[in-house]
Coordinates of C-alpha atoms and ligand atoms in Angstrom, one line a residue:
X169 CA 37.0 11.5 4.6
X170 CA 33.1 11.8 5.2
X171 CA 31.9 9.4 7.5
X172 CA 30.0 6.3 5.7
X173 CA 26.2 5.4 6.5
X174 CA 26.6 2.2 6.6
X175 CA 29.6 0.5 9.5
X176 CA 32.5 -0.9 7.1
X177 CA 35.5 -3.2 8.5
X178 CA 38.5 -0.1 9.8
X179 CA 40.4 -1.8 7.0
X180 CA 38.8 -1.3 4.6
X181 CA 37.7 2.6 4.0
X182 CA 35.4 3.2 1.2
X183 CA 38.0 3.7 -1.6
X184 CA 38.4 6.9 -3.4
X185 CA 35.2 6.7 -6.4
X186 CA 36.9 8.5 -9.2
X187 CA 39.9 6.6 -9.8
X188 CA 38.7 3.1 -8.9
X189 CA 36.2 3.9 -11.8
X190 CA 38.9 3.3 -14.1
X191 CA 41.0 0.8 -12.5
X192 CA 37.8 -1.9 -11.8
X193 CA 38.3 -5.2 -13.8
X194 CA 34.5 -5.9 -13.5
X195 CA 33.9 -2.6 -15.2
X196 CA 36.2 -3.0 -18.1
X197 CA 34.1 -6.8 -18.4
X198 CA 30.7 -5.1 -19.4
X199 CA 29.4 -4.5 -22.9
X200 CA 30.6 -6.4 -26.0
X201 CA 28.7 -9.5 -25.8
X202 CA 28.6 -11.8 -28.6
X203 CA 25.6 -12.8 -30.7
X204 CA 24.1 -16.3 -30.9
X205 CA 22.5 -17.6 -33.9
X206 CA 19.2 -18.9 -32.4
X207 CA 17.8 -20.0 -35.7
X208 CA 17.7 -23.8 -35.6
X209 CA 14.7 -22.9 -33.2
X210 CA 13.1 -21.9 -35.7
X211 CA 9.6 -23.8 -36.7
X212 CA 10.4 -23.6 -40.5
X213 CA 13.8 -23.2 -41.7
X214 CA 13.8 -20.2 -44.4
X215 CA 17.3 -19.5 -46.2
X216 CA 16.7 -15.4 -45.6
X217 CA 15.9 -15.3 -42.2
X218 CA 18.4 -15.6 -39.1
X219 CA 17.4 -14.7 -36.0
X220 CA 20.2 -14.1 -33.4
X221 CA 20.3 -13.1 -29.7
X222 CA 22.5 -10.7 -27.9
X223 CA 24.3 -12.6 -25.0
X224 CA 24.0 -10.0 -22.6
X225 CA 24.1 -13.3 -19.3
X226 CA 28.0 -13.0 -20.6
X227 CA 28.4 -9.4 -18.7
X228 CA 29.9 -9.7 -15.4
X229 CA 26.7 -9.6 -13.4
X230 CA 24.9 -11.9 -15.5
X231 CA 22.8 -9.9 -17.2
X232 CA 21.7 -6.5 -19.5
X233 CA 21.7 -4.2 -16.9
X234 CA 24.8 -4.2 -15.9
X235 CA 25.2 -1.4 -18.9
X236 CA 22.7 0.8 -17.5
X237 CA 23.4 0.6 -14.0
X238 CA 27.2 1.1 -15.3
X239 CA 26.5 4.4 -16.6
X240 CA 24.0 5.8 -14.1
X241 CA 27.2 5.4 -11.5
X242 CA 29.0 7.2 -13.9
X243 CA 26.7 9.9 -13.8
X244 CA 26.0 10.2 -10.9
X245 CA 30.1 10.4 -9.9
X246 CA 29.9 12.8 -12.8
X247 CA 27.4 15.1 -10.9
X248 CA 28.3 14.7 -7.3
X249 CA 25.1 13.3 -6.4
X250 CA 27.0 10.1 -5.8
X251 CA 29.9 10.7 -3.1
X252 CA 31.5 9.4 0.1
X253 CA 29.0 8.9 3.0
X254 CA 25.9 8.6 0.2
X255 CA 24.4 5.0 -0.4
X256 CA 23.1 4.5 -3.7
X257 CA 19.0 3.2 -3.1
X258 CA 16.9 2.1 -5.9
X259 CA 13.8 -0.2 -7.0
X260 CA 14.8 -3.3 -8.5
X261 CA 13.1 -6.8 -9.8
X262 CA 16.9 -8.3 -9.2
X263 CA 19.1 -7.6 -12.2
X264 CA 20.2 -4.0 -12.1
X265 CA 20.4 -4.2 -8.1
X266 CA 22.8 -7.0 -8.5
X267 CA 24.4 -4.5 -11.0
X268 CA 24.7 -2.1 -8.7
X269 CA 25.5 -4.2 -5.7
X270 CA 29.0 -6.0 -7.8
X271 CA 29.6 -1.7 -8.5
X272 CA 29.5 -0.9 -5.2
X273 CA 31.7 -3.6 -4.4
X274 CA 33.9 -2.9 -6.8
X275 CA 34.1 1.2 -6.6
X276 CA 33.1 1.0 -2.9
X277 CA 29.9 2.6 -1.9
X278 CA 27.1 1.2 -0.1
X279 CA 24.2 -0.2 -1.5
X280 CA 20.5 -0.3 -0.5
X281 CA 17.6 -2.3 -2.5
X282 CA 14.2 -2.6 -2.2
X283 CA 12.6 -5.5 -4.7
X284 CA 9.6 -7.7 -3.9
X285 CA 9.7 -10.4 -1.6
X286 CA 8.5 -12.7 -3.9
X287 CA 12.3 -12.3 -6.4
X288 CA 13.9 -15.7 -6.8
X289 CA 16.2 -16.9 -3.8
X290 CA 19.0 -16.8 -6.1
X291 CA 18.9 -13.3 -6.8
X292 CA 18.4 -12.2 -2.9
X293 CA 21.2 -14.4 -1.9
X294 CA 23.6 -13.0 -4.3
X295 CA 22.6 -9.2 -3.6
X296 CA 23.7 -10.1 0.1
X297 CA 26.8 -11.8 -1.1
X298 CA 27.8 -8.5 -3.0
X299 CA 27.0 -6.6 0.5
X300 CA 24.2 -4.8 -0.5
X301 CA 21.2 -4.2 2.0
X302 CA 17.6 -5.8 1.2
X303 CA 14.2 -4.2 2.2
X304 CA 11.5 -6.7 0.5
X305 CA 8.1 -5.0 -0.3
X306 CA 4.9 -6.7 -0.8
X307 CA 4.8 -9.3 -4.1
X308 CA 1.5 -8.4 -4.7
X309 CA 2.3 -4.7 -5.6
X310 CA 5.4 -5.8 -7.9
X311 CA 8.3 -4.0 -8.8
X312 CA 6.0 -0.5 -8.7
X313 CA 5.6 -1.3 -4.5
X314 CA 9.3 -1.0 -4.4
X315 CA 9.4 1.8 -5.7
X316 CA 6.8 3.8 -3.6
X317 CA 8.9 2.4 -0.9
X318 CA 12.1 4.1 -2.3
X319 CA 10.8 7.5 -3.0
X320 CA 9.4 7.6 0.5
X321 CA 13.4 7.3 2.3
X322 CA 14.7 9.5 -0.2
X323 CA 11.9 11.9 0.7
X324 CA 12.6 11.4 4.6
X325 CA 16.6 11.5 4.1
X326 CA 17.4 13.2 0.8
X327 CA 20.9 14.0 1.6
X328 CA 22.0 10.0 2.8
X329 CA 21.0 8.8 0.0
X330 CA 21.9 8.8 -4.4
X331 CA 18.6 7.5 -5.8
X332 CA 19.4 6.6 -9.8
X333 CA 15.7 6.2 -10.3
X334 CA 16.2 3.4 -13.0
X335 CA 12.3 3.8 -14.4
X336 CA 12.8 7.6 -15.3
X337 CA 16.9 8.3 -15.6
X338 CA 17.8 8.8 -19.0
X339 CA 20.9 6.9 -18.5
X340 CA 19.2 3.7 -18.5
X341 CA 18.2 4.0 -22.1
X342 CA 21.3 6.0 -23.1
X343 CA 23.7 3.0 -22.1
X344 CA 22.1 1.2 -24.7
X345 CA 21.4 3.7 -27.4
X346 CA 25.3 4.3 -27.0
X347 CA 26.5 0.3 -26.3
X348 CA 23.9 -2.7 -27.0
X349 CA 22.6 -0.4 -30.1
X350 CA 25.9 0.3 -31.6
X351 CA 26.9 -2.9 -31.0
X352 CA 24.2 -4.7 -32.8
X353 CA 24.6 -2.2 -35.9
X354 CA 28.5 -3.3 -35.6
X355 CA 27.9 -7.4 -35.4
X356 CA 25.1 -7.6 -38.6
X357 CA 27.2 -5.3 -40.5
X358 CA 24.5 -3.2 -40.9
X359 CA 22.0 -5.8 -41.7
X360 CA 19.8 -5.9 -38.8
X361 CA 15.8 -5.9 -40.2
X362 CA 13.7 -6.5 -36.9
X363 CA 14.4 -6.4 -33.3
X364 CA 12.5 -7.5 -30.7
X365 CA 12.9 -7.4 -27.0
X366 CA 10.4 -7.3 -23.8
X367 CA 9.3 -4.5 -21.8
X368 CA 10.6 -3.8 -18.3
X369 CA 11.6 -0.1 -17.4
X370 CA 12.2 -0.4 -21.1
X371 CA 15.2 1.4 -20.9
X372 CA 16.6 -2.1 -23.1
X373 CA 13.9 -1.2 -25.6
X374 CA 13.8 2.5 -26.1
X375 CA 17.8 2.9 -26.4
X376 CA 18.4 0.3 -29.0
X377 CA 15.3 0.9 -31.3
X378 CA 16.2 4.6 -31.2
X379 CA 19.7 4.1 -32.2
X380 CA 19.4 1.3 -34.9
X381 CA 16.8 3.6 -36.3
X382 CA 18.2 6.3 -36.4
X383 CA 20.9 3.8 -38.6
X384 CA 18.0 2.8 -40.9
X385 CA 15.0 4.3 -40.1
X386 CA 13.1 0.7 -41.7
X387 CA 14.2 -1.4 -38.7
X388 CA 10.8 -2.6 -37.5
X389 CA 11.1 -2.4 -33.5
X390 CA 8.9 -4.9 -32.0
X391 CA 8.1 -4.7 -28.1
X392 CA 6.7 -7.3 -26.0
X393 CA 4.8 -7.8 -23.0
X394 CA 3.3 -10.3 -20.5
X395 CA 0.1 -11.7 -21.5
X396 CA -1.8 -10.5 -18.1
X397 CA -1.1 -8.6 -14.8
X398 CA -0.2 -12.2 -13.0
X399 CA 2.8 -13.8 -14.8
X400 CA 6.0 -15.2 -14.1
X401 CA 7.8 -13.4 -17.0
X402 CA 10.4 -11.7 -14.0
X403 CA 12.1 -8.4 -14.9
X404 CA 9.3 -7.6 -17.4
X405 CA 5.6 -5.4 -17.1
X406 CA 2.6 -5.9 -18.2
X407 CA 2.4 -2.0 -18.8
X408 CA -1.7 -1.7 -18.7
X409 CA -1.6 -2.6 -15.2
X410 CA 1.8 -0.9 -14.2
X411 CA 3.1 2.3 -13.6
X412 CA 4.6 3.1 -16.8
X413 CA 8.1 3.9 -16.8
X414 CA 9.1 7.7 -17.6
X415 CA 11.7 6.5 -20.0
X416 CA 9.1 4.8 -21.8
X417 CA 8.8 6.1 -25.6
X418 CA 5.2 3.7 -26.9
X419 CA 6.1 5.4 -30.6
X420 CA 9.5 3.5 -31.0
X421 CA 7.2 0.4 -31.1
X422 CA 6.1 -1.0 -34.7
X423 CA 4.5 -3.4 -33.2
X424 CA 3.9 -5.2 -29.7
X425 CA 3.5 -9.1 -28.6
X426 CA 1.9 -10.6 -25.8
X427 CA 3.9 -13.9 -24.5
X428 CA 2.4 -16.2 -22.2
X429 CA 4.6 -17.0 -19.1
X430 CA 4.2 -21.4 -20.2
X431 CA 5.3 -20.3 -23.4
X432 CA 8.2 -18.3 -22.5
X433 CA 9.5 -21.3 -20.1
X434 CA 8.9 -23.6 -23.2
X435 CA 11.5 -21.5 -25.0
X436 CA 13.9 -21.5 -22.1
X437 CA 13.9 -25.3 -21.9
X438 CA 14.5 -25.3 -25.6
X439 CA 16.9 -22.8 -25.5
X440 CA 19.3 -25.1 -22.7
X441 CA 18.4 -28.8 -24.3
X442 CA 18.7 -27.5 -28.1
X443 CA 21.3 -24.9 -27.7
X444 CA 23.4 -25.3 -25.0
X445 CA 21.6 -21.8 -24.1
X446 CA 21.3 -21.2 -20.1
X447 CA 19.0 -18.0 -20.1
X448 CA 16.0 -16.8 -17.8
X449 CA 12.9 -16.4 -18.6
X450 CA 12.2 -13.1 -19.6
X451 CA 15.3 -14.5 -22.9
X452 CA 13.1 -16.7 -23.4
X453 CA 10.2 -14.4 -24.1
X454 CA 12.3 -12.3 -26.0
X455 CA 13.2 -15.6 -28.2
X456 CA 9.4 -17.1 -28.8
X457 CA 8.8 -12.9 -29.7
X458 CA 11.7 -13.1 -32.3
X459 CA 10.5 -16.3 -33.5
X460 CA 7.0 -15.3 -33.9
X461 CA 8.2 -12.2 -35.9
X462 CA 10.8 -14.8 -38.6
X463 CA 7.7 -16.4 -39.5
X464 CA 5.9 -13.9 -41.2
X465 CA 9.8 -12.8 -43.1
X466 CA 11.2 -14.2 -46.3
X467 CA 14.1 -12.8 -45.5
X468 CA 15.3 -10.8 -43.2
X469 CA 17.9 -10.8 -39.9
X470 CA 15.9 -10.6 -36.6
X471 CA 18.1 -9.7 -33.0
X472 CA 16.3 -9.7 -30.3
X473 CA 18.1 -9.7 -26.2
X474 CA 19.1 -12.7 -24.1
X475 CA 18.5 -11.1 -21.0
X476 CA 20.4 -12.9 -17.8
X477 CA 21.7 -16.2 -17.1
X478 CA 19.5 -19.0 -16.1
X479 CA 21.3 -19.9 -13.6
X480 CA 19.7 -17.4 -11.6
X481 CA 16.3 -19.4 -11.3
X482 CA 17.8 -22.6 -11.3
X483 CA 15.3 -23.4 -8.1
X484 CA 12.3 -22.7 -10.4
X485 CA 9.9 -25.5 -11.0
X486 CA 9.6 -24.9 -14.6
X487 CA 12.6 -26.3 -15.8
X488 CA 11.3 -29.9 -14.5
X489 CA 8.6 -29.9 -17.5
X490 CA 9.5 -32.2 -20.0
X491 CA 8.7 -30.3 -23.2
Ligands
PMP601 N1 14.7 -9.4 -18.4 C1 15.5 -8.9 -17.2 C2 15.8 -10.4 -16.4 C3 15.3 -8.2 -16.1 O1 15.7 -8.1 -15.2 C4 15.3 -6.9 -17.3 C5 15.4 -5.8 -16.2 N2 13.9 -5.0 -15.6 C6 14.4 -7.3 -18.3 C7 14.4 -7.9 -19.2 C8 13.5 -5.4 -18.8 O2 14.5 -4.9 -19.7 P1 14.7 -3.1 -19.5 O3 14.3 -3.0 -18.0 O4 16.0 -2.6 -20.5 O5 13.6 -2.8 -19.9

């Protein structure tokens, strides 16, 4: 076996990757998340309209990003790009990194992550608990700065790393095309009429929208973004001022909504207080957007994504506001 790039205890050598992929329990727990009825949050109840949230916070790594991380790792193993002696490296605002770190711990490969220094403390702590090495980048450059840092390191030492590059890796959106999108069709028995979700790497929006439109070209797919470059919607991008991910396909969007940080935070509080559903702020943004779409309908089934668990943001102040 080749030596590893990071020192590990002698009692815990890198396990053979391929067999472990089938054995690791966390891997089998990814996906098949339930839909939660969010209709009670609508300002006006209409009998023919319902709003459903895909409970992605129930994935073992606590977020929607378990799905693409697993798919990118699987494809890396299959192609040989991820093999013994190589370190997985990528730029991530947090959740993909947590998923990579979880998979690295379960399957036995080292993980190095670049993320903006202002990512929540819970996230950074969690990444270190799973055993990942962190490179903290300039918060003013958001995840774009983290991407640049990773590219520089990979260019300097290409044989040392497996670089999935989630912003440009088609396995990212395919995980949602084959997973999340199919599950939404099955769980709504094909009744879904609208899909609303925020844009980060854009993998969720692109993969799910492609799958839903293939099943029914009348499904309306609505993307959602923060209303300004400086925002508090962790995981989401303000595309006009960001590096546009290579996997993004603007043609899939029938409409695009903007959400303020305050509106997203208020909806995140309502989800916890009125429904007992504890999600992060991008989940709140998605639900705010889905309810706006539902307001315009007389009949329809609107599906959105509850991207990650609110447990990841417990130290943030916005929970303390009254309404
Ligand atoms: N919400 C959160 C909390 C995220 O971490 C991400 C991933 N950046 C998203 C939303 C957006 O998902 P995607 O990358 O698939 O666009």
